[in-house]
Short mmCIF file of C-alpha atoms in Angstrom, two decimals:
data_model
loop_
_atom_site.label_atom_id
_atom_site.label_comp_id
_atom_site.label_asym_id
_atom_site.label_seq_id
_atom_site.Cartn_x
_atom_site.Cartn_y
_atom_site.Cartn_z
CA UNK Q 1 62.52 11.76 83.19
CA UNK Q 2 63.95 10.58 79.97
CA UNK Q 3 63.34 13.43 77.23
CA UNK Q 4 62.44 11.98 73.67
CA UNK Q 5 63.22 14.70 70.47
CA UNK Q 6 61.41 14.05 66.81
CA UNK Q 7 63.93 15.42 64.34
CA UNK Q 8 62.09 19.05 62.64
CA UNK Q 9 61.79 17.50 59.38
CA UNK Q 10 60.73 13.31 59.55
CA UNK Q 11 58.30 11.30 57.83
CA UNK Q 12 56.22 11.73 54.69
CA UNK Q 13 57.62 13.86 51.86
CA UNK Q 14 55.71 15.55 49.25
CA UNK Q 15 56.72 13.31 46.50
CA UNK Q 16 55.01 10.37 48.98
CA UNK Q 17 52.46 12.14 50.16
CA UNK Q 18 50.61 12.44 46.58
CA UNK Q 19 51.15 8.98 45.89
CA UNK Q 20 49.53 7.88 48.51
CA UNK Q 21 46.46 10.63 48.38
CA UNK Q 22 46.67 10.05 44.43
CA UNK Q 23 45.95 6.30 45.29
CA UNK Q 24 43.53 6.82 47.74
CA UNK Q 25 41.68 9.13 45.84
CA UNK Q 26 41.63 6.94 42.60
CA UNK Q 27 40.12 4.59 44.99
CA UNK Q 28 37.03 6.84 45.78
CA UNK Q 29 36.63 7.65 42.21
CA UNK Q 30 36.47 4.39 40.78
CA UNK Q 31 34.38 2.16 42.88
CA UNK Q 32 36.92 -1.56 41.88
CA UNK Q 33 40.10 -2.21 42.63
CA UNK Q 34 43.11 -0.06 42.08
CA UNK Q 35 46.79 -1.65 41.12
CA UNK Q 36 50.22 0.24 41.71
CA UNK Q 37 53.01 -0.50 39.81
CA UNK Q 38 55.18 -2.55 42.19
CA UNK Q 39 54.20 -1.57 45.39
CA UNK Q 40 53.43 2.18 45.96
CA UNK Q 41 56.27 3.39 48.38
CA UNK Q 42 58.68 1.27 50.50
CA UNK Q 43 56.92 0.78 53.35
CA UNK Q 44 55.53 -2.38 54.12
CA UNK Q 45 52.82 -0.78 56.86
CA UNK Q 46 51.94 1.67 54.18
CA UNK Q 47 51.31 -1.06 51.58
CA UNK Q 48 49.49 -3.17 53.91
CA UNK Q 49 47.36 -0.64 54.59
CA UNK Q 50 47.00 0.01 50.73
CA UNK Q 51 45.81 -3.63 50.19
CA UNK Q 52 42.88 -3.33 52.90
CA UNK Q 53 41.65 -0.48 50.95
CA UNK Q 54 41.55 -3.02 47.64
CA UNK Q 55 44.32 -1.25 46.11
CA UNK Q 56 47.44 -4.08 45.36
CA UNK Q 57 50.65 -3.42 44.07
CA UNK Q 58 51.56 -5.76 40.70
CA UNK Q 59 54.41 -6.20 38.16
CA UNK Q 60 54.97 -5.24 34.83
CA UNK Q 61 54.63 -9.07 33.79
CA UNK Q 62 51.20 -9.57 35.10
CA UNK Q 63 49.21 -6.40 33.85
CA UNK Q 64 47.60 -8.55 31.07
CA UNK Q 65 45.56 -10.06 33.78
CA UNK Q 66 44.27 -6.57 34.27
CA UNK Q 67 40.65 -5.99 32.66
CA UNK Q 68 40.11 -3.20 30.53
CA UNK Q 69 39.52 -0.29 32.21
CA UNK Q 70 41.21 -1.42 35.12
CA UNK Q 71 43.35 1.39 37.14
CA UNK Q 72 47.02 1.17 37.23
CA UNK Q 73 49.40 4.13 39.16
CA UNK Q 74 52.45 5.25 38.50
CA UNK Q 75 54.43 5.02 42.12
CA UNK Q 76 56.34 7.69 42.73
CA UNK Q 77 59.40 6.25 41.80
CA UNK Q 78 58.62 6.52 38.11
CA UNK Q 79 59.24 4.28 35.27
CA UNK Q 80 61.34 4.22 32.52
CA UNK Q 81 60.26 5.47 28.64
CA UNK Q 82 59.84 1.95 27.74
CA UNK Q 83 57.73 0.94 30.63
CA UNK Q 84 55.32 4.46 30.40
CA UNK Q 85 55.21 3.66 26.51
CA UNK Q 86 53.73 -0.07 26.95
CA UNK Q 87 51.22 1.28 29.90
CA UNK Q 88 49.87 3.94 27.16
CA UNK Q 89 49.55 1.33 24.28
CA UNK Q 90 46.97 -0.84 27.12
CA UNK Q 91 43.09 -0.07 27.83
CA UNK Q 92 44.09 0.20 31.29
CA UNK Q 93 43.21 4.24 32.83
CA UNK Q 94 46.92 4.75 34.17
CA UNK Q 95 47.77 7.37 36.34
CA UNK Q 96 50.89 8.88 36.70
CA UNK Q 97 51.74 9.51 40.55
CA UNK Q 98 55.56 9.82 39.43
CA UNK Q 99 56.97 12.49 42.14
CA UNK Q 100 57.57 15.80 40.26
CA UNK Q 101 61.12 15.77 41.10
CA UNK Q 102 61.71 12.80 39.37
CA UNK Q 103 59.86 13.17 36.26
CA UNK Q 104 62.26 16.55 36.43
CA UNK Q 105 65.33 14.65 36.55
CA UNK Q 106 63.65 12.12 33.57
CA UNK Q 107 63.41 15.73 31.34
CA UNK Q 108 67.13 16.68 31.83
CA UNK Q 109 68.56 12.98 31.36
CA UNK Q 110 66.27 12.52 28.24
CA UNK Q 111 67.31 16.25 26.48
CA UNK Q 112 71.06 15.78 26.98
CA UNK Q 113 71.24 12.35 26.38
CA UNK Q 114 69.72 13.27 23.22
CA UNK Q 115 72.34 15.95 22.50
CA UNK Q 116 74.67 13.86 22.74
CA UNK Q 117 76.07 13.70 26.31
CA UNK Q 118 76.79 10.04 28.31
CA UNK Q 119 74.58 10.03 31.63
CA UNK Q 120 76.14 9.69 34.83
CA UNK Q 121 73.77 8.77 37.95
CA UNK Q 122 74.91 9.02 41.41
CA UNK Q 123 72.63 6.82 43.08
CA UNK Q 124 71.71 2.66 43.75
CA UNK Q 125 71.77 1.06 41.09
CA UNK Q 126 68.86 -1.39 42.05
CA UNK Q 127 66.85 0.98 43.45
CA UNK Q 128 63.69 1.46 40.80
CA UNK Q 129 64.08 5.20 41.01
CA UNK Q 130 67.74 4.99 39.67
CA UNK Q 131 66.35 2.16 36.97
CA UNK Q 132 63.23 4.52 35.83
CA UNK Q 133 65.95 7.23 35.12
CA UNK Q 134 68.27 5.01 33.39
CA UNK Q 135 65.16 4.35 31.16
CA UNK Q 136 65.25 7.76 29.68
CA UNK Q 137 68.47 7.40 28.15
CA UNK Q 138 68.28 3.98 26.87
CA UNK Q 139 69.35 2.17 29.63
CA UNK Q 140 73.42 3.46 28.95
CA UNK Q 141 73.96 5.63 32.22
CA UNK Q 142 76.98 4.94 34.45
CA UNK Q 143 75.68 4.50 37.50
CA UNK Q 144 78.17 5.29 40.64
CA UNK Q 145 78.24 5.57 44.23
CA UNK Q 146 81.44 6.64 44.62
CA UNK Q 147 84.32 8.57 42.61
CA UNK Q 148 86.89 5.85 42.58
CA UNK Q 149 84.24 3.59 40.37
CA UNK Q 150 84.59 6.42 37.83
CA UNK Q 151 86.90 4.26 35.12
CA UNK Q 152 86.80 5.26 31.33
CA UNK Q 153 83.90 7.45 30.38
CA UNK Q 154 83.36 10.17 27.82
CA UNK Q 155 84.67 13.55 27.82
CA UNK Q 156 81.44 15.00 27.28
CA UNK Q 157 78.63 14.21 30.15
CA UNK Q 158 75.71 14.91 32.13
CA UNK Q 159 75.37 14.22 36.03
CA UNK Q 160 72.20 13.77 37.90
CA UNK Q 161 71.51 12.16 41.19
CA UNK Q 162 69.05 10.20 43.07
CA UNK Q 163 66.69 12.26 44.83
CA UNK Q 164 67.51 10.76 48.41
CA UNK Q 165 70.88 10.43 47.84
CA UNK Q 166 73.66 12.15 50.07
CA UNK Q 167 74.96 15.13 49.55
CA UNK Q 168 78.73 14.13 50.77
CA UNK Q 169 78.71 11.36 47.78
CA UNK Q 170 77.10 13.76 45.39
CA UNK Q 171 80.10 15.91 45.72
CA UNK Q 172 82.68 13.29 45.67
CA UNK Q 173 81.87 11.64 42.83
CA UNK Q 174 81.14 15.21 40.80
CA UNK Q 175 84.85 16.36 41.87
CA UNK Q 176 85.98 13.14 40.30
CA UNK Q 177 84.04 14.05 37.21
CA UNK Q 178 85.48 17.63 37.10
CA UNK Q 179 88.90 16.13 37.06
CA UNK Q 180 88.30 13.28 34.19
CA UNK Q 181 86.02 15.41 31.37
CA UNK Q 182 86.16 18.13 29.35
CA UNK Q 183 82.61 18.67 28.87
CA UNK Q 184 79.95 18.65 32.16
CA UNK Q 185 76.46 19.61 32.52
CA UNK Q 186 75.69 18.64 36.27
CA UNK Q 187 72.01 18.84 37.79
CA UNK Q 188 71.97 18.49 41.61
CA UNK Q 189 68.86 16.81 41.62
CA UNK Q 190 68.96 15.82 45.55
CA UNK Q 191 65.39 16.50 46.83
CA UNK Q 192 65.73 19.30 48.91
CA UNK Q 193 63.37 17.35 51.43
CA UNK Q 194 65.74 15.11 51.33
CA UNK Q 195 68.54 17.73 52.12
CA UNK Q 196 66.59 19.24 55.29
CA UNK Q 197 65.92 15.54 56.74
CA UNK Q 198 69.64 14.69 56.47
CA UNK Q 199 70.48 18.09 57.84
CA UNK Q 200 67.98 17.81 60.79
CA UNK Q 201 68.50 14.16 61.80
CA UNK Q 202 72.45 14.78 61.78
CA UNK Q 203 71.98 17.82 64.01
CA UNK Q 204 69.73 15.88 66.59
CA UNK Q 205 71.77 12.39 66.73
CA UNK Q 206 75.22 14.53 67.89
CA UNK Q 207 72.66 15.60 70.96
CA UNK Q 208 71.32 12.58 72.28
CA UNK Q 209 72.32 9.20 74.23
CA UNK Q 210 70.14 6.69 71.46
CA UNK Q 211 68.40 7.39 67.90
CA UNK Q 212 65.67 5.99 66.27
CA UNK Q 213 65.35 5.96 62.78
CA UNK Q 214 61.98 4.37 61.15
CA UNK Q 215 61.54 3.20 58.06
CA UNK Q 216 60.96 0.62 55.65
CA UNK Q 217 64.31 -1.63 55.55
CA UNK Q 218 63.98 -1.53 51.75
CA UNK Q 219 64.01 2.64 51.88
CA UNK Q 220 67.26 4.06 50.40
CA UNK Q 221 66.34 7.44 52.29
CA UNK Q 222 65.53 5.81 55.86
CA UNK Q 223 69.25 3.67 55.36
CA UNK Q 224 71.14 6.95 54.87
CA UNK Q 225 69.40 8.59 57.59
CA UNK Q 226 70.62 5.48 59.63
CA UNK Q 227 73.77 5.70 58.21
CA UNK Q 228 74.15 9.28 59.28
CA UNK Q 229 72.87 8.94 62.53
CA UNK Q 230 74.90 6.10 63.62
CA UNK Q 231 78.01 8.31 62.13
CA UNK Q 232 77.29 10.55 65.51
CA UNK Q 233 75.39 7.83 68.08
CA UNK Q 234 76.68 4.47 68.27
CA UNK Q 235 73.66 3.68 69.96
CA UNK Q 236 71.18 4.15 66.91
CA UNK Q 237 68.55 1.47 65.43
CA UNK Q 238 66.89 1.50 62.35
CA UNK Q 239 63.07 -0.29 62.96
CA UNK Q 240 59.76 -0.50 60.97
CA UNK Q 241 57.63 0.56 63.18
CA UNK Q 242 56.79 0.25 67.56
CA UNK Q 243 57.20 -3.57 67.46
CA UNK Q 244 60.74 -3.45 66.05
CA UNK Q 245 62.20 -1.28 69.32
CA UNK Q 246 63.72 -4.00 71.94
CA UNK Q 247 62.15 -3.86 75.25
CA UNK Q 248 66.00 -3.66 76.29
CA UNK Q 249 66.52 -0.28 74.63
CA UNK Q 250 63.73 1.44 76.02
CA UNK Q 251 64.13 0.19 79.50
CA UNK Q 252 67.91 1.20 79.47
CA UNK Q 253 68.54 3.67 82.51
CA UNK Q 254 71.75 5.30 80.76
CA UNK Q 255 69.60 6.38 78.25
CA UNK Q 256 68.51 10.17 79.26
CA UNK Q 257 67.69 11.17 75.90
CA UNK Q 258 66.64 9.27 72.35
CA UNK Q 259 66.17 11.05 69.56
CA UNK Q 260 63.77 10.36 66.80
CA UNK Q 261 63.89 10.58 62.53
CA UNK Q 262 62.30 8.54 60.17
CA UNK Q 263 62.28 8.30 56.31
CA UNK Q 264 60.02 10.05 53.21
CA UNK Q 265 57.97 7.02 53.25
CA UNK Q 266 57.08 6.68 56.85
CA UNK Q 267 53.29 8.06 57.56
CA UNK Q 268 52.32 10.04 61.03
CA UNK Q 269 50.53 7.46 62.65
CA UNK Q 270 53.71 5.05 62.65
CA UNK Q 271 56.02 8.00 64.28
CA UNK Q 272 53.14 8.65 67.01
CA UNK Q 273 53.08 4.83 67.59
CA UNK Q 274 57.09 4.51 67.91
CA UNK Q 275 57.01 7.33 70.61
CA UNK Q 276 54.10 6.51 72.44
CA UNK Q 277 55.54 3.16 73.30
CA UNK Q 278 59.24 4.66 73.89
CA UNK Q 279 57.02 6.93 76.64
#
């Protein structure tokens, strides 16, 4: 009988968690419909679900069609000073469902850039958690994902990191740092959720014959959990939800094991799904 594993630490993290409860809960309160900044997490199932409860993500660009009083949240990706400075100047009720974490890593990048200090990010540079961050130190960060794209940059800096970024690029690019200035404050700001998921799903995928790894295909945490994975299992695929596993994969014989992970923004009920149908 073929033996399916769920990684100890998969699915929603804290950071998500509120968001979505925050959301949810706004929606009870106020009896209209609620807006998210861009939508509320990356995970289209999630967001779907979202919309049937009346609560639609919209952009930056269209929040004058909002009426006054309207409700507009903060995903947890957070926003840069700029955007959190317009949102207070509106008659919309905003609330801030920015992932403590990252409002942390806001605080340090907005005191020391302040001071004085040039920002280094390790991170995506198009992911909107990365661009929030950038926004607290006027949009002049380097932003790097690996140490050889470290080129000419002040003596005197400050390093953060994404919060689901990986550890193994976190320390390549701060070694780099060490080497090229005089003058480093550096904040390990890797969620520590993010950490223990990394750990666990590297642990599992070395054990088993196939991995699955679910998650939005626009989550930066579900791709390096993929990435990882298919380090130790050639055989690993990266899916949404039950309907992206090939009939093929399951039905494979010389698969004895599969082992199962899935990223900070993938709910309960889309794991249970996935595993269900792999049984």
């Amino acid at each position: 009988m073929r033996k399916i594993t769920l990684a100890d630490s998969a699915g929603f993290c804290f950071g998500v968690k509120r968001a979505v409860d925050t959301a949810l809960n706004m929606k009870e309160k106020y009896n209209n419909e609620i807006y998210t900044l861009g939508p509320l997490i990356h995970n289209t199932d999630v967001v779907g679900f979202l919309k049937e409860n009346s609560i639609f993500p919209i952009e930056l660009d269209n929040i004058s069609r909002l009426k006054e009083n309207d409700t507009i949240i903060i995903r947890s990706h957070g926003v840069s000073e700029k955007t959190l400075n317009i949102l207070k100047k509106t008659d919309l009720n905003v609330i801030d469902a920015t992932c403590p974490y990252v409002a942390n890593i806001h605080k340090k990048v907005k005191k020391y850039y302040d001071l004085g200090y040039h920002i280094i990010i390790v991170g995506d540079k198009n992911h909107p958690e990365v661009i929030g961050i950038n926004g607290w130190c006027n949009d002049s960060a380097v932003i790097l994902k690996s140490g050889t794209e470290l080129g000419n940059i002040s003596n005197k800096v400050c390093v953060v990191s994404q919060t689901t970024e990986r550890q193994a690029t976190w320390e390549d690019v701060l070694t780099k740092v060490i080497k090229s200035c005089k003058e480093i404050v550096a904040f390990n700001t890797i969620c520590s959720a993010t950490e223990v998921r990394q750990k666990s799903a590297e642990e599992l995928s070395i054990k088993v014959d196939a991995m699955v790894v679910i998650g939005g295909f626009n989550s930066s945490n579900t791709t390096k959990l993929y990435e990882i994975c298919k380090k130790n299992c050639e055989n690993t695929i990266h899916v949404e939800n039950l309907l992206g596993i090939p009939d093929g994969f399951i039905e494979d014989k010389n698969v004895k094991s599969i082992g199962v992970t899935a990223g900070a923004s993938t709910p309960d009920w889309i794991i249970k799904e996935a595993i269900l149908k792999m049984k």
